[in-house]
mmCIF file of C-alpha atoms in Angstrom:
data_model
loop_
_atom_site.group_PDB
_atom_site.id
_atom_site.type_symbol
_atom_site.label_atom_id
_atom_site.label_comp_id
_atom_site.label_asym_id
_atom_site.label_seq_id
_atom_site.Cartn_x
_atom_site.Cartn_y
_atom_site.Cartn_z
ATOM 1 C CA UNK X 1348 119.746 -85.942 -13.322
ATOM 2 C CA UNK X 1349 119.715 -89.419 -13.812
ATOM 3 C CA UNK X 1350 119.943 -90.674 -17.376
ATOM 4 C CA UNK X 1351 118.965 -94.039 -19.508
ATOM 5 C CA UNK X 1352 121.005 -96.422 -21.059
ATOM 6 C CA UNK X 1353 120.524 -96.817 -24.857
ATOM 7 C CA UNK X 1354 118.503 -99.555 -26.513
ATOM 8 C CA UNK X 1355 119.926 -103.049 -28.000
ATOM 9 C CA UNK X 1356 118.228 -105.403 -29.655
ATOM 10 C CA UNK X 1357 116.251 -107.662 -27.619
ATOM 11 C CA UNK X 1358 115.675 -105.218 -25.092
ATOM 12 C CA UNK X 1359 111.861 -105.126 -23.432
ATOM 13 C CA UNK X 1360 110.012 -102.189 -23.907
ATOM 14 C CA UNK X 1361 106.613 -101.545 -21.953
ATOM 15 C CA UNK X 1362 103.724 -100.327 -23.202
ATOM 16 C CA UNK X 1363 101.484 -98.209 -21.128
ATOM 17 C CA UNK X 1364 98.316 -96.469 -20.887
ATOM 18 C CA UNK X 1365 98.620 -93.552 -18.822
ATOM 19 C CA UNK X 1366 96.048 -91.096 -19.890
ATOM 20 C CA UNK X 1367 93.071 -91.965 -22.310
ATOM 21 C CA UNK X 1368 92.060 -95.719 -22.444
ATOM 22 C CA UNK X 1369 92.472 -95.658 -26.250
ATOM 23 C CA UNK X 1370 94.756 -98.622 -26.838
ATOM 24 C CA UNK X 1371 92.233 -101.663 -25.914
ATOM 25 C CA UNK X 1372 89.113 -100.657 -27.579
ATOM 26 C CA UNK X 1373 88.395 -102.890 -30.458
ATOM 27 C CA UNK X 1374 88.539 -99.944 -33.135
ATOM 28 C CA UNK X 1375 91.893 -99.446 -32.315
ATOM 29 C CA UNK X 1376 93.287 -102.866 -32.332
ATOM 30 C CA UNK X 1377 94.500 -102.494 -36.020
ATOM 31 C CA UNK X 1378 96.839 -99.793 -34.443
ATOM 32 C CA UNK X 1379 97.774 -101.641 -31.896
ATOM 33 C CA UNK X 1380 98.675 -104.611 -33.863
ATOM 34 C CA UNK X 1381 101.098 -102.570 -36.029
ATOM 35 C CA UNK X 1382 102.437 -100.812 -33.373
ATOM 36 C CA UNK X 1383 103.754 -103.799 -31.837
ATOM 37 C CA UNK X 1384 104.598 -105.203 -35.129
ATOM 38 C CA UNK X 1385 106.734 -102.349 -35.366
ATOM 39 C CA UNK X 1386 109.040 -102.344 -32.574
ATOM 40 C CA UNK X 1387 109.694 -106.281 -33.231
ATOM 41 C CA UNK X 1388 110.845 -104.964 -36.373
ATOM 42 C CA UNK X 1389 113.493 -102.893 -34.475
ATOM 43 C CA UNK X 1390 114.255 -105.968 -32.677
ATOM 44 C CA UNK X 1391 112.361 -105.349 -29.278
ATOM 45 C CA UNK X 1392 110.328 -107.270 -27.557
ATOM 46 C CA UNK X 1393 107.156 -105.114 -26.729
ATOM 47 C CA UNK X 1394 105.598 -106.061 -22.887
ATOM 48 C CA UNK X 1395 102.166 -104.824 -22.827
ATOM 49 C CA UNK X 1396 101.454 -103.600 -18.985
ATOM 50 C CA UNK X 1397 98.224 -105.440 -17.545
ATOM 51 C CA UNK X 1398 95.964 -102.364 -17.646
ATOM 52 C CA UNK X 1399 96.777 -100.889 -20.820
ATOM 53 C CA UNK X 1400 93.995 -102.826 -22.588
ATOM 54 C CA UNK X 1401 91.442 -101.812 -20.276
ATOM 55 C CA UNK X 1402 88.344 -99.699 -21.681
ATOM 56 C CA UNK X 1403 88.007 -95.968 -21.760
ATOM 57 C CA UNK X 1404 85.875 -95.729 -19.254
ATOM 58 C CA UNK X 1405 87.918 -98.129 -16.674
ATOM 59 C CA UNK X 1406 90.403 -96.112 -16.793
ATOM 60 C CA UNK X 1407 89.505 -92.837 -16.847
ATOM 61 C CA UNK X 1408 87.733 -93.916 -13.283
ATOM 62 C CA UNK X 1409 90.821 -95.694 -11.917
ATOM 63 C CA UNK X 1410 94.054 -93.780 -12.158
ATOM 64 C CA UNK X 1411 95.332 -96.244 -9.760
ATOM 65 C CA UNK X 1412 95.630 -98.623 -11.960
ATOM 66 C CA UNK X 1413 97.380 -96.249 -14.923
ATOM 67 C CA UNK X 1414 99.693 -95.678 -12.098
ATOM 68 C CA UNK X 1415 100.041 -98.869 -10.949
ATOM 69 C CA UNK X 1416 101.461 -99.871 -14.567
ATOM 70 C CA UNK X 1417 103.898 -97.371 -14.526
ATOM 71 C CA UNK X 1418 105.584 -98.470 -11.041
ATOM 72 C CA UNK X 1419 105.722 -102.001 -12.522
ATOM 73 C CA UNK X 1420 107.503 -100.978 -15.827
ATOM 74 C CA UNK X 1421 110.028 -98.995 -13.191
ATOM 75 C CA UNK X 1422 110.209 -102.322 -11.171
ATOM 76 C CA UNK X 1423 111.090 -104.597 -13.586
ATOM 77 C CA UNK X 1424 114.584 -104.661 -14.057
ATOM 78 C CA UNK X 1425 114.165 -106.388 -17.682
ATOM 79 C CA UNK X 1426 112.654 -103.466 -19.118
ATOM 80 C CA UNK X 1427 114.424 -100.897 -21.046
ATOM 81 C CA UNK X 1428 111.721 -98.786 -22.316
ATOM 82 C CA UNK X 1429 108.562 -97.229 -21.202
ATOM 83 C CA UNK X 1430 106.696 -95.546 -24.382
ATOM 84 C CA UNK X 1431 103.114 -94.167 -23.547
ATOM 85 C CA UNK X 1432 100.050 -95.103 -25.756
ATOM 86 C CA UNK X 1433 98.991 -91.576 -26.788
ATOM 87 C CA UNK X 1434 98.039 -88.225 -24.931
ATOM 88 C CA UNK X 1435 94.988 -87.371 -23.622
ATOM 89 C CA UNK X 1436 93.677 -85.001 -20.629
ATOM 90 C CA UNK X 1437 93.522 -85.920 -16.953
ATOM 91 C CA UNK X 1438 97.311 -88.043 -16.675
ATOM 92 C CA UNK X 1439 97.956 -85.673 -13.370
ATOM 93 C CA UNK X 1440 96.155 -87.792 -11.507
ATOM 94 C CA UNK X 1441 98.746 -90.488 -11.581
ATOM 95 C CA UNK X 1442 101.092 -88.004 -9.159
ATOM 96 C CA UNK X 1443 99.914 -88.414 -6.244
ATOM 97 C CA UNK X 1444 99.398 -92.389 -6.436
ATOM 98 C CA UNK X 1445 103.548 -92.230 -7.532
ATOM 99 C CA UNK X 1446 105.042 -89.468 -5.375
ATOM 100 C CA UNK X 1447 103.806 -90.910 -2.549
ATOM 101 C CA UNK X 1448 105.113 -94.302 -2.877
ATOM 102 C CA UNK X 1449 108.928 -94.728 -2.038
ATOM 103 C CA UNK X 1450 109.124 -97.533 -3.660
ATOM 104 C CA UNK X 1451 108.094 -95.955 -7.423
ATOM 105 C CA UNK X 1452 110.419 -93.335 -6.684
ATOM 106 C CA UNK X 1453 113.465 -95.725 -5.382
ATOM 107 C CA UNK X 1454 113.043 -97.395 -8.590
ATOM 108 C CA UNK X 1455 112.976 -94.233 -11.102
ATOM 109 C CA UNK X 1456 116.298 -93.446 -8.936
ATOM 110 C CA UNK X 1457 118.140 -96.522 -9.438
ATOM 111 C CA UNK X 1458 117.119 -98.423 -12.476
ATOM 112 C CA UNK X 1459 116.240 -95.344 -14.938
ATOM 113 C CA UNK X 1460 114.497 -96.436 -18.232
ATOM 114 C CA UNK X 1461 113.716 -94.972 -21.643
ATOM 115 C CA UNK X 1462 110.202 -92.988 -21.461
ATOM 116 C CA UNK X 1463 108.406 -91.049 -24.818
ATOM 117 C CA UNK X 1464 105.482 -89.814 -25.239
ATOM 118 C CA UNK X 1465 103.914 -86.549 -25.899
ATOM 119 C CA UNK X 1466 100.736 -83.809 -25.181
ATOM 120 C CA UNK X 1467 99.549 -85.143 -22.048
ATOM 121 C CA UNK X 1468 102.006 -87.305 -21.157
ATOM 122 C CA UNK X 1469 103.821 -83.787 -20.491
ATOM 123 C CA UNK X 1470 102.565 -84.105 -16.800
ATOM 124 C CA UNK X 1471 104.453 -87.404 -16.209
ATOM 125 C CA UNK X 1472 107.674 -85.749 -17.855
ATOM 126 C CA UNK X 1473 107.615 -83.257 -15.256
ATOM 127 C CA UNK X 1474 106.645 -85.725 -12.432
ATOM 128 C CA UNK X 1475 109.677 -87.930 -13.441
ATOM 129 C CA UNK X 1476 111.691 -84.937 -13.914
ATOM 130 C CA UNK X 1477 111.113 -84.129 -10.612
ATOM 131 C CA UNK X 1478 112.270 -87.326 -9.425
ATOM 132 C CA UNK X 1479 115.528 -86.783 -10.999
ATOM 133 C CA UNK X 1480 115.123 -89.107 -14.336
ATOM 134 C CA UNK X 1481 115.990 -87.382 -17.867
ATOM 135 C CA UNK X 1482 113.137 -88.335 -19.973
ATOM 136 C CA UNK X 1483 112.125 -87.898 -23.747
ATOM 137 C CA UNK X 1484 109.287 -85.289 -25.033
ATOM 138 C CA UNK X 1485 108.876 -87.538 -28.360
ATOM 139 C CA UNK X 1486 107.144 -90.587 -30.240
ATOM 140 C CA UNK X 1487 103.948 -92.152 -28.672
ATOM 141 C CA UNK X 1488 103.062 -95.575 -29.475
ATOM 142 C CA UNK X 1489 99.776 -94.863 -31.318
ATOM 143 C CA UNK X 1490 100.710 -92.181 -33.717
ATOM 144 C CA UNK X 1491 104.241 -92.978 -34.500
ATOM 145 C CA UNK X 1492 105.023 -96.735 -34.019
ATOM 146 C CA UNK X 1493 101.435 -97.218 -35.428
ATOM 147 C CA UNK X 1494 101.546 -94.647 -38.560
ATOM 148 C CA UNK X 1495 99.085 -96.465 -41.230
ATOM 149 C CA UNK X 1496 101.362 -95.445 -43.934
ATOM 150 C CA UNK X 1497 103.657 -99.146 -45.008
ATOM 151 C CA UNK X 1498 106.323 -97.595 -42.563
ATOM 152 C CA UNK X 1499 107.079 -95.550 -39.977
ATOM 153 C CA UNK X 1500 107.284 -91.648 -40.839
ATOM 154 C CA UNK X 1501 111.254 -91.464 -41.761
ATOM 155 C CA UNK X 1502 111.940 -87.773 -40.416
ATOM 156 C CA UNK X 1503 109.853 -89.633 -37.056
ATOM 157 C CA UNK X 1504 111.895 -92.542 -37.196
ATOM 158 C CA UNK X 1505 115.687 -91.302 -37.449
ATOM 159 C CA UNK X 1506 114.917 -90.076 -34.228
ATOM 160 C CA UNK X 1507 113.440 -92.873 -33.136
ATOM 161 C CA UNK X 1508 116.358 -94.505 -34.235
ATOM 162 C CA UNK X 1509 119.051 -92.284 -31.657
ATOM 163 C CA UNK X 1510 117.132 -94.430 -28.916
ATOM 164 C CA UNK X 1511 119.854 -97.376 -30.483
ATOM 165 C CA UNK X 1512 122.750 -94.444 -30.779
ATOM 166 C CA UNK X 1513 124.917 -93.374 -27.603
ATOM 167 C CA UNK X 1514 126.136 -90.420 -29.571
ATOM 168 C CA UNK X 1515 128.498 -87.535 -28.008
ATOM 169 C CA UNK X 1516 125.809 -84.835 -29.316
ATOM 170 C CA UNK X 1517 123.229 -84.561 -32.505
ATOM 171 C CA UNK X 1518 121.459 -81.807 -34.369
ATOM 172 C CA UNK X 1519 117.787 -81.441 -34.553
ATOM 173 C CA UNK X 1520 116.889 -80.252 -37.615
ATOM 174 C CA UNK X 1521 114.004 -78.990 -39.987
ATOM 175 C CA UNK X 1522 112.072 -81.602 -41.875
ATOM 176 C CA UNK X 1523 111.745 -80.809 -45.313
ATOM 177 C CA UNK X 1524 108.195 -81.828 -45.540
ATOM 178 C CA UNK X 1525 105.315 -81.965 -43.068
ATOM 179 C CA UNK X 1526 102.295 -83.929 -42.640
ATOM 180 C CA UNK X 1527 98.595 -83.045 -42.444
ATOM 181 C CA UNK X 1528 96.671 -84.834 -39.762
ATOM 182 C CA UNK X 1529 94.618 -88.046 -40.890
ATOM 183 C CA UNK X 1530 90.554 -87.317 -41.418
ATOM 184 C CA UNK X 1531 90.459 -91.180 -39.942
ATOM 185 C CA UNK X 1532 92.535 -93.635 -37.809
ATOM 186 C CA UNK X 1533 89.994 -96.712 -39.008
ATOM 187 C CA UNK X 1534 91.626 -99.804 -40.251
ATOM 188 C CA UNK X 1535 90.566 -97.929 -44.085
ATOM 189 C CA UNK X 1536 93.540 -95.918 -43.805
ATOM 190 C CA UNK X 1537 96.160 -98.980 -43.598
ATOM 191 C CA UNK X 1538 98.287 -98.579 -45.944
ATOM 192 C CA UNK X 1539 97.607 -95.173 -47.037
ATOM 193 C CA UNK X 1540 100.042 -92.472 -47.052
ATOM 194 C CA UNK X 1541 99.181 -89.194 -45.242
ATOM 195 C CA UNK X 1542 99.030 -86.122 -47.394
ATOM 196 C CA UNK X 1543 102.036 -83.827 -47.318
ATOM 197 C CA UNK X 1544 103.436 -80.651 -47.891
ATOM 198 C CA UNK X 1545 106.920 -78.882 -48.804
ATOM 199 C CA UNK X 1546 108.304 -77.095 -45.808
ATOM 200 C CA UNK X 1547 108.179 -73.539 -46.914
ATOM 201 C CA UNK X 1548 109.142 -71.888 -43.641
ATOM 202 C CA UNK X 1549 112.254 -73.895 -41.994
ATOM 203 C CA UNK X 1550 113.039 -72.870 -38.238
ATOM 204 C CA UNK X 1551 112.323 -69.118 -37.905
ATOM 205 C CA UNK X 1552 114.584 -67.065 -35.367
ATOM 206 C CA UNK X 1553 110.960 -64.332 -34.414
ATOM 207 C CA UNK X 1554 112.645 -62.621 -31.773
ATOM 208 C CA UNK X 1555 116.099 -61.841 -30.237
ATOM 209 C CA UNK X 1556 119.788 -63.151 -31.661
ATOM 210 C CA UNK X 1557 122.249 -64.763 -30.196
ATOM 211 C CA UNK X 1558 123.705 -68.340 -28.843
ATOM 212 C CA UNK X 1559 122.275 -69.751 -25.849
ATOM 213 C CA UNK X 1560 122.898 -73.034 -24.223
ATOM 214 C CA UNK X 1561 120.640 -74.256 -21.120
ATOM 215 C CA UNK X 1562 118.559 -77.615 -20.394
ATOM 216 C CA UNK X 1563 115.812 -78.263 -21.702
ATOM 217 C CA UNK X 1564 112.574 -78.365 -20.495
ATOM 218 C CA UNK X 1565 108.957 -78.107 -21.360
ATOM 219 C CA UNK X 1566 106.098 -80.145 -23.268
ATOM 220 C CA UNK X 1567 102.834 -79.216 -24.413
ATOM 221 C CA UNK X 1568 100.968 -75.642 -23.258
ATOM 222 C CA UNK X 1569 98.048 -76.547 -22.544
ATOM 223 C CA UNK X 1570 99.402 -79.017 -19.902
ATOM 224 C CA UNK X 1571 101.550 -76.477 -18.989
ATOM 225 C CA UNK X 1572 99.186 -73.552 -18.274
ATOM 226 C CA UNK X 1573 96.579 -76.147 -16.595
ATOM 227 C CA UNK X 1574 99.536 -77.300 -13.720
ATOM 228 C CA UNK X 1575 99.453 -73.494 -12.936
ATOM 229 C CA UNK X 1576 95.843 -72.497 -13.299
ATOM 230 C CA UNK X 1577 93.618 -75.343 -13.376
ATOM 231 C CA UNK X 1578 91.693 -74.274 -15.626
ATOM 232 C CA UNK X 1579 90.122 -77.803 -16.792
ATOM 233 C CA UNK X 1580 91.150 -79.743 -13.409
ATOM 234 C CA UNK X 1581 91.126 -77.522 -10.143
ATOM 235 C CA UNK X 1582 93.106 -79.682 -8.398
ATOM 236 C CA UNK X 1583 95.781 -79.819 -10.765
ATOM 237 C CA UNK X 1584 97.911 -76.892 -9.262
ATOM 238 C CA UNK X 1585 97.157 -78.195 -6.136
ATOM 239 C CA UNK X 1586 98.549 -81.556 -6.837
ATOM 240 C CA UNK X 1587 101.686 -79.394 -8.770
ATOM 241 C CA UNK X 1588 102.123 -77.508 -5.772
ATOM 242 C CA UNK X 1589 102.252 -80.379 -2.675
ATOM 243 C CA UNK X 1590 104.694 -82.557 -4.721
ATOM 244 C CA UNK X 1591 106.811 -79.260 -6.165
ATOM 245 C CA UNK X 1592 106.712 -80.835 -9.757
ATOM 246 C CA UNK X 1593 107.360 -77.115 -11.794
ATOM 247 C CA UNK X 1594 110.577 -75.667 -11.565
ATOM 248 C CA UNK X 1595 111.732 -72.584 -8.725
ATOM 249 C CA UNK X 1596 112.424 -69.199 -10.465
ATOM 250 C CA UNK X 1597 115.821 -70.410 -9.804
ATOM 251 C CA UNK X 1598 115.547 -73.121 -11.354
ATOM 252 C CA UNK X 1599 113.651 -71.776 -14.569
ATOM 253 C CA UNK X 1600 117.154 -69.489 -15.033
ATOM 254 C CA UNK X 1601 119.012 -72.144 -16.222
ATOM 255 C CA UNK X 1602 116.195 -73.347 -18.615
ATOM 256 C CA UNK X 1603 115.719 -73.789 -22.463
ATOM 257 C CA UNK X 1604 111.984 -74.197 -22.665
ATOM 258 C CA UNK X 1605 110.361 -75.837 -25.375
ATOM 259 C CA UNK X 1606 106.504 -75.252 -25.931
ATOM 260 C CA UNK X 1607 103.883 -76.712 -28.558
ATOM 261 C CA UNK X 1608 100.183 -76.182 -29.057
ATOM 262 C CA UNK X 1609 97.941 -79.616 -28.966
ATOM 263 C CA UNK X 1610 94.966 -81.063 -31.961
ATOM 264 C CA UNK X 1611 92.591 -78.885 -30.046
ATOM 265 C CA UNK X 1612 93.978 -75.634 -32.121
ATOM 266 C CA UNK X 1613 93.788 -73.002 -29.663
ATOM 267 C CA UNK X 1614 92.446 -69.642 -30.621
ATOM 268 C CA UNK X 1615 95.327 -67.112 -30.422
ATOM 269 C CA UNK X 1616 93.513 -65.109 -28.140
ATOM 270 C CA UNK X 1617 94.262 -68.154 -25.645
ATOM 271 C CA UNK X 1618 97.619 -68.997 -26.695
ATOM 272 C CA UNK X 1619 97.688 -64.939 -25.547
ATOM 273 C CA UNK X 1620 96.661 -65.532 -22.886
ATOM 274 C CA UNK X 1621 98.397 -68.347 -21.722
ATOM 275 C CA UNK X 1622 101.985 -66.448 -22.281
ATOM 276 C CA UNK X 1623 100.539 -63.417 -20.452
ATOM 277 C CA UNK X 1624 100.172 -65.605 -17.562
ATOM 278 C CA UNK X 1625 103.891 -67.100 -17.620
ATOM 279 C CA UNK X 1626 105.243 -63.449 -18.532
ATOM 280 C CA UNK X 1627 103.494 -63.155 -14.962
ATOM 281 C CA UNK X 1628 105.070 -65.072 -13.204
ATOM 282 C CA UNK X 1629 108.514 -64.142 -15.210
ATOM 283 C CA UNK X 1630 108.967 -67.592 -16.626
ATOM 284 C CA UNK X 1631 109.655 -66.270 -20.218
ATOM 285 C CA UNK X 1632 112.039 -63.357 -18.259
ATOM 286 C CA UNK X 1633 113.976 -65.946 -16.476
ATOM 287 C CA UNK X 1634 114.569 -68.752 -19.218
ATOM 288 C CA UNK X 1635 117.313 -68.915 -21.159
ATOM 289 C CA UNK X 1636 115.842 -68.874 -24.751
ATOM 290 C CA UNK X 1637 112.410 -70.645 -25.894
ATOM 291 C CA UNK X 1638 112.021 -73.015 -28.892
ATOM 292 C CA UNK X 1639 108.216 -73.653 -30.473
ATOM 293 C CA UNK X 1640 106.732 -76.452 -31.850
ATOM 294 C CA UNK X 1641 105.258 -76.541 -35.743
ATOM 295 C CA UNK X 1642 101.327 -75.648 -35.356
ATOM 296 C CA UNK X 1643 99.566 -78.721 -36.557
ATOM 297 C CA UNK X 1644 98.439 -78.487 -40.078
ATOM 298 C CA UNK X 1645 99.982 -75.182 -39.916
ATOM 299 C CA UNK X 1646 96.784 -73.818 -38.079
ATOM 300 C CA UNK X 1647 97.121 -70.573 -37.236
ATOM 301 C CA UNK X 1648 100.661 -70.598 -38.177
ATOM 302 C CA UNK X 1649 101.426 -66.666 -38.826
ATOM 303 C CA UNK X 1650 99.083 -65.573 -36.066
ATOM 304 C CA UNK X 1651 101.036 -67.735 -33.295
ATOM 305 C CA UNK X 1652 103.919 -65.735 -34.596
ATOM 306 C CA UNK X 1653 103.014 -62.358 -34.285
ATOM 307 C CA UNK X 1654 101.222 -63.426 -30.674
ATOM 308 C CA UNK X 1655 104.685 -64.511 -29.645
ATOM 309 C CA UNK X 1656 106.567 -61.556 -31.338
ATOM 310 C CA UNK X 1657 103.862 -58.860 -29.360
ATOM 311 C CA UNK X 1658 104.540 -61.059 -26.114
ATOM 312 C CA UNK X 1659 108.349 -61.353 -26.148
ATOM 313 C CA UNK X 1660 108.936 -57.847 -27.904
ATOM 314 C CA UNK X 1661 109.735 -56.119 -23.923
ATOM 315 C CA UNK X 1662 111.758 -59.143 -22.856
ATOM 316 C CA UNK X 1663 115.695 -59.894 -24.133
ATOM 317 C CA UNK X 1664 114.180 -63.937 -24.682
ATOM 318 C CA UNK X 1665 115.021 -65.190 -27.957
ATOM 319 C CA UNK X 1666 112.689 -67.282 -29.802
ATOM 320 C CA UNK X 1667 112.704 -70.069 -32.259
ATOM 321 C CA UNK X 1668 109.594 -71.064 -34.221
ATOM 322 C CA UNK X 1669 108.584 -74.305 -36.236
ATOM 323 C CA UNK X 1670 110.440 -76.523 -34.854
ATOM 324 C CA UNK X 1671 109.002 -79.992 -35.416
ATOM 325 C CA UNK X 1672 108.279 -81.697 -32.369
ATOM 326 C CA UNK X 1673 104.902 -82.018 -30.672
ATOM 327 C CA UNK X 1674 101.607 -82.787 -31.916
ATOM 328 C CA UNK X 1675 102.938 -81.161 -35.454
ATOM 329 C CA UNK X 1676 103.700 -84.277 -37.966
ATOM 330 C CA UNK X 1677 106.597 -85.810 -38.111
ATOM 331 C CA UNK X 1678 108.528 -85.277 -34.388
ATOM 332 C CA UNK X 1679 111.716 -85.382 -33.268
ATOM 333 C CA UNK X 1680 112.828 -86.474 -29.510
ATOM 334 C CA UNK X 1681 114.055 -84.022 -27.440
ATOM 335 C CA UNK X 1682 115.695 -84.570 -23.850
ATOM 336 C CA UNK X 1683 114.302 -83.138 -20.542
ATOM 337 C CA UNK X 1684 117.544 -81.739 -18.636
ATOM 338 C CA UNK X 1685 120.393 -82.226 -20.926
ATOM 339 C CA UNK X 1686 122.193 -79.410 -22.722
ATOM 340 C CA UNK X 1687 121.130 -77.651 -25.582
ATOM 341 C CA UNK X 1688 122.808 -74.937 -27.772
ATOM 342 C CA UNK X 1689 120.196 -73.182 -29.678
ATOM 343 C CA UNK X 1690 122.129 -70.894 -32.300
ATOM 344 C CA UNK X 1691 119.589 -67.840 -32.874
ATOM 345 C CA UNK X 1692 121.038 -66.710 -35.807
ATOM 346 C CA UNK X 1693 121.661 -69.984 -37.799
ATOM 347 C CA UNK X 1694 118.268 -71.509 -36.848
ATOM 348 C CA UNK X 1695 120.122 -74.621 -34.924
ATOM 349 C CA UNK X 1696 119.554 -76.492 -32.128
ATOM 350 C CA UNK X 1697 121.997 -79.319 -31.163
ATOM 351 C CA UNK X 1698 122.222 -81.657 -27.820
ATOM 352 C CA UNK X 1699 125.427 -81.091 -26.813
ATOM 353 C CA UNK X 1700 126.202 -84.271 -24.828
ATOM 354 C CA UNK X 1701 125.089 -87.442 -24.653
ATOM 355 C CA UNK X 1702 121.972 -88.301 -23.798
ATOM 356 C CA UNK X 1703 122.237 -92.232 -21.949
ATOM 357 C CA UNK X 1704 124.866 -93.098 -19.580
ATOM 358 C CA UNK X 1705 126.278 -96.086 -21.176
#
């Protein structure tokens, strides 16, 4: 698995839209203004791909061209970065456009970048994965580079900041406050700080004990579930399937999985459901352990738990909850494919090895 060199200042980073067309329609431009604003303050220089302006509608009908930005932020050899715009809910349609060009894949191979993003962007983590390039389940450009508060959410940005660090190993840790999603985005809310709360909870060990170190892997469930079942897109597992993007049963043995919920709130009767299906097909009997992602707003917080604790309580899986990553507010990054030790009975996660090559 190939990994990324760290950022310095002055490095390029791309900005691309690979899912919803949210970044070039005018009541977004105050968001896109401080986004960019921000990573010049971190000393980048931000290279804005030539269809991530395009409308909504332009390109939801032309994946191509989503695709088509991505290969040319692999291509250039001058950037160092690829951060997506925001989520969203048809990005599988980019795989077939990349996995059948050589030349996409080639480049992933040999000149492996940077690449965050979260929810939907989950089906190009697994794509790239695939490919053999260790990405980042983390900040979006929207959410995070563009929060409306005066700065950047500081739980969001120390980890932000490990993009600069080539550190032997780091913790992830519980934020001691969380944020409740904004009523607006509108250019109002500049300035404004979102309203918080006092973590009362921490990381909560729900099922099983122990120390367990795998890779990680994973992203958002809904994204997940819809590769397998195709539930919103019926081609989606068929598109999984003829590229073999998901892991083997094999390869699911030597995973860590990390799963979050998305804004749309599932009911727990889906969230349920969904685990039924991968106790199915003995994903959750075959991973190594399983970490969760905060509920956003703390929706549904206790019921997730005790669907998780009724769903794991045959299997020897243990299970983490609240961790903050995800569509929860503020995130952390966390690596596809390098090594994690999750401690089960200290509530702590930390990579264990570096996570860029230089």
């Amino acid at each position: 698995m190939k990994k990324p060199q760290s950022l310095k200042k002055g490095d390029k980073v791309a900005i691309v839209s690979l899912s919803r067309g949210l970044l070039g329609m005018p009541f977004c431009k105050h968001e896109l203004d401080l986004g960019v604003k921000r990573l010049k303050e971190f000393g980048l220089e931000p290279v804005i791909m030539p269809n991530a302006l395009k409308d909504m509608d332009y390109l939801e009908a032309h994946p191509e061209e989503r695709a088509a930005d991505l290969k040319q932020a692999f291509m250039d050899d001058s950037i160092k970065m690829i951060i997506s715009a925001i989520g969203g809910i048809d990005t599988y349609k980019l795989i077939p456009y990349l996995m059948e060009d050589e030349e996409f894949i080639e480049a992933v191979k040999n000149h492996p970048k940077i690449f965050t993003g979260f929810s939907d962007t989950t089906n190009n983590h697994l794509m790239l994965n695939r490919i053999g390039l260790s990405t980042f389940y983390g900040p979006c450009l929207l959410v995070d580079l563009a929060e409306l508060d005066k700065e950047m959410l500081p739980f969001t940005k120390k980890y932000f900041e490990k993009f600069f660090l080539n550190e032997p190993s780091f913790e992830i840790t519980s934020s001691p406050v969380w944020y409740k999603d904004r009523a607006s985005y509108g250019e109002e809310e500049l300035g404004k700080p979102r309203e918080s709360q006092k973590e009362e909870h921490g990381f909560e060990t729900i099922h099983g004990s122990g120390l367990v170190t795998g890779k990680l892997y994973g992203g958002c469930i809904e994204s997940i579930y819809e590769a397998y079942m195709g539930t919103r897109f019926n081609e989606t597992p068929r598109i999984y399937e003829k590229y073999k993007i998901l892991p083997t049963e094999e390869e699911w043995k030597e995973k860590i999985l990390f799963l979050e919920t998305s804004e749309e709130r599932m009911t727990p009767e889906n969230l349920e459901k969904i685990l039924l299906e991968f106790k199915k097909r003995n994903i959750l009997k075959n991973i190594k352990g399983i970490i969760v992602g905060k509920p956003i707003d703390e929706t549904y917080y206790e019921e997730y738990k005790m669907i998780y604790q009724k769903v794991f309580s045959d299997l020897e899986t243990p299970v983490l909850y609240n961790v903050n990553f995800g569509h929860s507010v503020p995130r952390c990054i966390l690596p596809y494919d390098r090594e994690a030790i999750v401690d089960y009975d200290h509530k702590t996660i930390r990579i264990n090895e570096s996570i860029f090559s230089n």
